[in-house]
Amino acid sequence: MERLLHDVWTRIPEILAEEDLSSVPTIGNRNNVFLAAITIASYQTLLGLGLEGTYARELCSDVGWTL
């Protein structure tokens, strides 16, 4: 779990570098962009750990709905 979280948080700055959060107009919009970056990083990390795409998407979806 620690490796998973480390890998996810390592990917987030790379993903956010593509979007200048200061140009996003509202706090709510910035929050959505940040949550999307977490989701993308999680999915990429799960794929990198060898999970099949379908299962990785299912896990990301389950976590998203649980939170």
PDB file of N, CA and C in Angstrom:
ATOM      1  N   MET A   1       0.822  -1.185   0.000  1.00  0.00           N
ATOM      2  CA  MET A   1       0.000   0.000   0.000  1.00  0.00           C
ATOM      3  C   MET A   1       0.871   1.256   0.000  1.00  0.00           C
ATOM      4  N   GLU A   2       1.958   1.229   0.773  1.00  0.00           N
ATOM      5  CA  GLU A   2       2.836   2.405   0.809  1.00  0.00           C
ATOM      6  C   GLU A   2       3.457   2.667  -0.560  1.00  0.00           C
ATOM      7  N   ARG A   3       3.839   1.611  -1.240  1.00  0.00           N
ATOM      8  CA  ARG A   3       4.412   1.780  -2.586  1.00  0.00           C
ATOM      9  C   ARG A   3       3.365   2.366  -3.529  1.00  0.00           C
ATOM     10  N   LEU A   4       2.150   1.861  -3.440  1.00  0.00           N
ATOM     11  CA  LEU A   4       1.066   2.367  -4.286  1.00  0.00           C
ATOM     12  C   LEU A   4       0.859   3.857  -4.058  1.00  0.00           C
ATOM     13  N   LEU A   5       0.732   4.257  -2.803  1.00  0.00           N
ATOM     14  CA  LEU A   5       0.511   5.669  -2.492  1.00  0.00           C
ATOM     15  C   LEU A   5       1.703   6.530  -2.906  1.00  0.00           C
ATOM     16  N   HIS A   6       2.900   6.031  -2.681  1.00  0.00           N
ATOM     17  CA  HIS A   6       4.097   6.776  -3.085  1.00  0.00           C
ATOM     18  C   HIS A   6       4.095   7.000  -4.591  1.00  0.00           C
ATOM     19  N   ASP A   7       3.820   5.940  -5.340  1.00  0.00           N
ATOM     20  CA  ASP A   7       3.814   6.055  -6.797  1.00  0.00           C
ATOM     21  C   ASP A   7       2.725   7.009  -7.282  1.00  0.00           C
ATOM     22  N   VAL A   8       1.553   6.946  -6.662  1.00  0.00           N
ATOM     23  CA  VAL A   8       0.457   7.852  -7.045  1.00  0.00           C
ATOM     24  C   VAL A   8       0.871   9.294  -6.804  1.00  0.00           C
ATOM     25  N   TRP A   9       1.352   9.596  -5.592  1.00  0.00           N
ATOM     26  CA  TRP A   9       1.699  10.987  -5.260  1.00  0.00           C
ATOM     27  C   TRP A   9       2.901  11.485  -6.055  1.00  0.00           C
ATOM     28  N   THR A  10       3.754  10.568  -6.522  1.00  0.00           N
ATOM     29  CA  THR A  10       4.880  10.958  -7.368  1.00  0.00           C
ATOM     30  C   THR A  10       4.396  11.372  -8.759  1.00  0.00           C
ATOM     31  N   ARG A  11       3.362  10.733  -9.249  1.00  0.00           N
ATOM     32  CA  ARG A  11       2.840  11.028 -10.588  1.00  0.00           C
ATOM     33  C   ARG A  11       2.026  12.321 -10.644  1.00  0.00           C
ATOM     34  N   ILE A  12       1.415  12.700  -9.551  1.00  0.00           N
ATOM     35  CA  ILE A  12       0.492  13.842  -9.561  1.00  0.00           C
ATOM     36  C   ILE A  12       1.150  15.130 -10.060  1.00  0.00           C
ATOM     37  N   PRO A  13       2.335  15.520  -9.581  1.00  0.00           N
ATOM     38  CA  PRO A  13       2.938  16.759 -10.100  1.00  0.00           C
ATOM     39  C   PRO A  13       3.169  16.724 -11.610  1.00  0.00           C
ATOM     40  N   GLU A  14       3.528  15.554 -12.139  1.00  0.00           N
ATOM     41  CA  GLU A  14       3.727  15.427 -13.582  1.00  0.00           C
ATOM     42  C   GLU A  14       2.419  15.686 -14.326  1.00  0.00           C
ATOM     43  N   ILE A  15       1.339  15.157 -13.804  1.00  0.00           N
ATOM     44  CA  ILE A  15       0.031  15.333 -14.441  1.00  0.00           C
ATOM     45  C   ILE A  15      -0.425  16.782 -14.313  1.00  0.00           C
ATOM     46  N   LEU A  16      -0.255  17.354 -13.129  1.00  0.00           N
ATOM     47  CA  LEU A  16      -0.692  18.736 -12.917  1.00  0.00           C
ATOM     48  C   LEU A  16       0.154  19.741 -13.689  1.00  0.00           C
ATOM     49  N   ALA A  17       1.365  19.357 -14.063  1.00  0.00           N
ATOM     50  CA  ALA A  17       2.218  20.260 -14.839  1.00  0.00           C
ATOM     51  C   ALA A  17       1.587  20.600 -16.187  1.00  0.00           C
ATOM     52  N   GLU A  18       0.695  19.735 -16.649  1.00  0.00           N
ATOM     53  CA  GLU A  18       0.008  19.975 -17.915  1.00  0.00           C
ATOM     54  C   GLU A  18      -1.103  21.011 -17.771  1.00  0.00           C
ATOM     55  N   GLU A  19      -1.509  21.295 -16.541  1.00  0.00           N
ATOM     56  CA  GLU A  19      -2.603  22.245 -16.295  1.00  0.00           C
ATOM     57  C   GLU A  19      -2.156  23.272 -15.262  1.00  0.00           C
ATOM     58  N   ASP A  20      -2.224  24.532 -15.612  1.00  0.00           N
ATOM     59  CA  ASP A  20      -1.885  25.603 -14.677  1.00  0.00           C
ATOM     60  C   ASP A  20      -3.100  25.851 -13.785  1.00  0.00           C
ATOM     61  N   LEU A  21      -3.052  25.322 -12.563  1.00  0.00           N
ATOM     62  CA  LEU A  21      -4.213  25.442 -11.675  1.00  0.00           C
ATOM     63  C   LEU A  21      -4.589  26.886 -11.386  1.00  0.00           C
ATOM     64  N   SER A  22      -3.628  27.795 -11.458  1.00  0.00           N
ATOM     65  CA  SER A  22      -3.956  29.196 -11.191  1.00  0.00           C
ATOM     66  C   SER A  22      -4.837  29.786 -12.293  1.00  0.00           C
ATOM     67  N   SER A  23      -4.864  29.146 -13.452  1.00  0.00           N
ATOM     68  CA  SER A  23      -5.718  29.632 -14.539  1.00  0.00           C
ATOM     69  C   SER A  23      -7.133  29.066 -14.462  1.00  0.00           C
ATOM     70  N   VAL A  24      -7.339  28.110 -13.569  1.00  0.00           N
ATOM     71  CA  VAL A  24      -8.673  27.530 -13.393  1.00  0.00           C
ATOM     72  C   VAL A  24      -9.465  28.486 -12.515  1.00  0.00           C
ATOM     73  N   PRO A  25     -10.666  28.909 -12.958  1.00  0.00           N
ATOM     74  CA  PRO A  25     -11.333  30.071 -12.375  1.00  0.00           C
ATOM     75  C   PRO A  25     -11.815  29.980 -10.923  1.00  0.00           C
ATOM     76  N   THR A  26     -12.220  28.820 -10.462  1.00  0.00           N
ATOM     77  CA  THR A  26     -12.780  28.771  -9.103  1.00  0.00           C
ATOM     78  C   THR A  26     -12.134  27.654  -8.292  1.00  0.00           C
ATOM     79  N   ILE A  27     -12.305  27.746  -6.992  1.00  0.00           N
ATOM     80  CA  ILE A  27     -11.777  26.705  -6.100  1.00  0.00           C
ATOM     81  C   ILE A  27     -12.395  25.356  -6.433  1.00  0.00           C
ATOM     82  N   GLY A  28     -13.692  25.357  -6.704  1.00  0.00           N
ATOM     83  CA  GLY A  28     -14.371  24.110  -7.056  1.00  0.00           C
ATOM     84  C   GLY A  28     -13.800  23.484  -8.315  1.00  0.00           C
ATOM     85  N   ASN A  29     -13.535  24.320  -9.320  1.00  0.00           N
ATOM     86  CA  ASN A  29     -12.928  23.822 -10.558  1.00  0.00           C
ATOM     87  C   ASN A  29     -11.531  23.273 -10.301  1.00  0.00           C
ATOM     88  N   ARG A  30     -10.746  23.993  -9.500  1.00  0.00           N
ATOM     89  CA  ARG A  30      -9.386  23.532  -9.181  1.00  0.00           C
ATOM     90  C   ARG A  30      -9.441  22.204  -8.423  1.00  0.00           C
ATOM     91  N   ASN A  31     -10.399  22.077  -7.520  1.00  0.00           N
ATOM     92  CA  ASN A  31     -10.565  20.833  -6.771  1.00  0.00           C
ATOM     93  C   ASN A  31     -10.876  19.679  -7.726  1.00  0.00           C
ATOM     94  N   ASN A  32     -11.752  19.917  -8.689  1.00  0.00           N
ATOM     95  CA  ASN A  32     -12.091  18.871  -9.657  1.00  0.00           C
ATOM     96  C   ASN A  32     -10.881  18.463 -10.491  1.00  0.00           C
ATOM     97  N   VAL A  33     -10.075  19.439 -10.905  1.00  0.00           N
ATOM     98  CA  VAL A  33      -8.871  19.133 -11.682  1.00  0.00           C
ATOM     99  C   VAL A  33      -7.896  18.320 -10.830  1.00  0.00           C
ATOM    100  N   PHE A  34      -7.738  18.702  -9.564  1.00  0.00           N
ATOM    101  CA  PHE A  34      -6.834  17.977  -8.673  1.00  0.00           C
ATOM    102  C   PHE A  34      -7.320  16.542  -8.448  1.00  0.00           C
ATOM    103  N   LEU A  35      -8.621  16.371  -8.228  1.00  0.00           N
ATOM    104  CA  LEU A  35      -9.169  15.025  -8.040  1.00  0.00           C
ATOM    105  C   LEU A  35      -9.017  14.184  -9.308  1.00  0.00           C
ATOM    106  N   ALA A  36      -9.158  14.814 -10.452  1.00  0.00           N
ATOM    107  CA  ALA A  36      -8.942  14.096 -11.713  1.00  0.00           C
ATOM    108  C   ALA A  36      -7.488  13.643 -11.826  1.00  0.00           C
ATOM    109  N   ALA A  37      -6.558  14.495 -11.411  1.00  0.00           N
ATOM    110  CA  ALA A  37      -5.139  14.123 -11.448  1.00  0.00           C
ATOM    111  C   ALA A  37      -4.864  12.936 -10.528  1.00  0.00           C
ATOM    112  N   ILE A  38      -5.483  12.923  -9.365  1.00  0.00           N
ATOM    113  CA  ILE A  38      -5.326  11.788  -8.449  1.00  0.00           C
ATOM    114  C   ILE A  38      -5.870  10.516  -9.089  1.00  0.00           C
ATOM    115  N   THR A  39      -7.017  10.623  -9.736  1.00  0.00           N
ATOM    116  CA  THR A  39      -7.627   9.464 -10.388  1.00  0.00           C
ATOM    117  C   THR A  39      -6.742   8.936 -11.509  1.00  0.00           C
ATOM    118  N   ILE A  40      -6.234   9.831 -12.341  1.00  0.00           N
ATOM    119  CA  ILE A  40      -5.358   9.424 -13.445  1.00  0.00           C
ATOM    120  C   ILE A  40      -4.087   8.779 -12.902  1.00  0.00           C
ATOM    121  N   ALA A  41      -3.489   9.396 -11.886  1.00  0.00           N
ATOM    122  CA  ALA A  41      -2.263   8.849 -11.290  1.00  0.00           C
ATOM    123  C   ALA A  41      -2.518   7.475 -10.682  1.00  0.00           C
ATOM    124  N   SER A  42      -3.651   7.308 -10.043  1.00  0.00           N
ATOM    125  CA  SER A  42      -3.997   6.009  -9.451  1.00  0.00           C
ATOM    126  C   SER A  42      -4.129   4.945 -10.531  1.00  0.00           C
ATOM    127  N   TYR A  43      -4.844   5.285 -11.583  1.00  0.00           N
ATOM    128  CA  TYR A  43      -5.046   4.340 -12.684  1.00  0.00           C
ATOM    129  C   TYR A  43      -3.711   3.966 -13.325  1.00  0.00           C
ATOM    130  N   GLN A  44      -2.877   4.952 -13.613  1.00  0.00           N
ATOM    131  CA  GLN A  44      -1.572   4.683 -14.218  1.00  0.00           C
ATOM    132  C   GLN A  44      -0.711   3.809 -13.310  1.00  0.00           C
ATOM    133  N   THR A  45      -0.761   4.078 -12.012  1.00  0.00           N
ATOM    134  CA  THR A  45       0.029   3.297 -11.063  1.00  0.00           C
ATOM    135  C   THR A  45      -0.445   1.853 -11.020  1.00  0.00           C
ATOM    136  N   LEU A  46      -1.751   1.653 -10.983  1.00  0.00           N
ATOM    137  CA  LEU A  46      -2.286   0.289 -10.957  1.00  0.00           C
ATOM    138  C   LEU A  46      -1.902  -0.474 -12.223  1.00  0.00           C
ATOM    139  N   LEU A  47      -1.964   0.197 -13.363  1.00  0.00           N
ATOM    140  CA  LEU A  47      -1.528  -0.452 -14.605  1.00  0.00           C
ATOM    141  C   LEU A  47      -0.042  -0.793 -14.533  1.00  0.00           C
ATOM    142  N   GLY A  48       0.746   0.121 -13.975  1.00  0.00           N
ATOM    143  CA  GLY A  48       2.182  -0.106 -13.837  1.00  0.00           C
ATOM    144  C   GLY A  48       2.519  -1.264 -12.915  1.00  0.00           C
ATOM    145  N   LEU A  49       1.619  -1.558 -11.995  1.00  0.00           N
ATOM    146  CA  LEU A  49       1.817  -2.690 -11.089  1.00  0.00           C
ATOM    147  C   LEU A  49       1.348  -4.008 -11.703  1.00  0.00           C
ATOM    148  N   GLY A  50       0.841  -3.926 -12.943  1.00  0.00           N
ATOM    149  CA  GLY A  50       0.475  -5.143 -13.654  1.00  0.00           C
ATOM    150  C   GLY A  50      -0.999  -5.507 -13.632  1.00  0.00           C
ATOM    151  N   LEU A  51      -1.844  -4.651 -13.088  1.00  0.00           N
ATOM    152  CA  LEU A  51      -3.270  -4.951 -13.090  1.00  0.00           C
ATOM    153  C   LEU A  51      -3.843  -4.751 -14.490  1.00  0.00           C
ATOM    154  N   GLU A  52      -4.848  -5.539 -14.825  1.00  0.00           N
ATOM    155  CA  GLU A  52      -5.533  -5.360 -16.102  1.00  0.00           C
ATOM    156  C   GLU A  52      -6.321  -4.061 -16.066  1.00  0.00           C
ATOM    157  N   GLY A  53      -6.476  -3.435 -17.223  1.00  0.00           N
ATOM    158  CA  GLY A  53      -7.159  -2.152 -17.314  1.00  0.00           C
ATOM    159  C   GLY A  53      -8.557  -2.164 -16.732  1.00  0.00           C
ATOM    160  N   THR A  54      -9.315  -3.212 -17.017  1.00  0.00           N
ATOM    161  CA  THR A  54     -10.690  -3.289 -16.515  1.00  0.00           C
ATOM    162  C   THR A  54     -10.710  -3.301 -14.995  1.00  0.00           C
ATOM    163  N   TYR A  55      -9.840  -4.094 -14.394  1.00  0.00           N
ATOM    164  CA  TYR A  55      -9.813  -4.180 -12.933  1.00  0.00           C
ATOM    165  C   TYR A  55      -9.293  -2.882 -12.320  1.00  0.00           C
ATOM    166  N   ALA A  56      -8.300  -2.263 -12.950  1.00  0.00           N
ATOM    167  CA  ALA A  56      -7.763  -0.990 -12.453  1.00  0.00           C
ATOM    168  C   ALA A  56      -8.850   0.083 -12.472  1.00  0.00           C
ATOM    169  N   ARG A  57      -9.642   0.129 -13.544  1.00  0.00           N
ATOM    170  CA  ARG A  57     -10.747   1.101 -13.619  1.00  0.00           C
ATOM    171  C   ARG A  57     -11.788   0.825 -12.545  1.00  0.00           C
ATOM    172  N   GLU A  58     -12.080  -0.450 -12.313  1.00  0.00           N
ATOM    173  CA  GLU A  58     -13.054  -0.825 -11.284  1.00  0.00           C
ATOM    174  C   GLU A  58     -12.588  -0.370  -9.902  1.00  0.00           C
ATOM    175  N   LEU A  59     -11.318  -0.578  -9.600  1.00  0.00           N
ATOM    176  CA  LEU A  59     -10.785  -0.151  -8.307  1.00  0.00           C
ATOM    177  C   LEU A  59     -10.847   1.364  -8.154  1.00  0.00           C
ATOM    178  N   CYS A  60     -10.457   2.094  -9.194  1.00  0.00           N
ATOM    179  CA  CYS A  60     -10.513   3.564  -9.135  1.00  0.00           C
ATOM    180  C   CYS A  60     -11.948   4.037  -8.946  1.00  0.00           C
ATOM    181  N   SER A  61     -12.864   3.406  -9.634  1.00  0.00           N
ATOM    182  CA  SER A  61     -14.276   3.766  -9.510  1.00  0.00           C
ATOM    183  C   SER A  61     -14.788   3.493  -8.100  1.00  0.00           C
ATOM    184  N   ASP A  62     -14.458   2.329  -7.566  1.00  0.00           N
ATOM    185  CA  ASP A  62     -14.909   1.978  -6.215  1.00  0.00           C
ATOM    186  C   ASP A  62     -14.373   2.955  -5.176  1.00  0.00           C
ATOM    187  N   VAL A  63     -13.110   3.315  -5.290  1.00  0.00           N
ATOM    188  CA  VAL A  63     -12.524   4.272  -4.347  1.00  0.00           C
ATOM    189  C   VAL A  63     -13.203   5.627  -4.485  1.00  0.00           C
ATOM    190  N   GLY A  64     -13.427   6.060  -5.715  1.00  0.00           N
ATOM    191  CA  GLY A  64     -14.085   7.344  -5.945  1.00  0.00           C
ATOM    192  C   GLY A  64     -15.472   7.409  -5.336  1.00  0.00           C
ATOM    193  N   TRP A  65     -16.240   6.354  -5.495  1.00  0.00           N
ATOM    194  CA  TRP A  65     -17.597   6.351  -4.936  1.00  0.00           C
ATOM    195  C   TRP A  65     -17.574   6.226  -3.421  1.00  0.00           C
ATOM    196  N   THR A  66     -16.576   5.529  -2.887  1.00  0.00           N
ATOM    197  CA  THR A  66     -16.483   5.369  -1.431  1.00  0.00           C
ATOM    198  C   THR A  66     -16.132   6.685  -0.756  1.00  0.00           C
ATOM    199  N   LEU A  67     -15.242   7.451  -1.396  1.00  0.00           N
ATOM    200  CA  LEU A  67     -14.849   8.734  -0.816  1.00  0.00           C
ATOM    201  C   LEU A  67     -15.958   9.733  -0.985  1.00  0.00           C
TER     202      LEU A  67
END
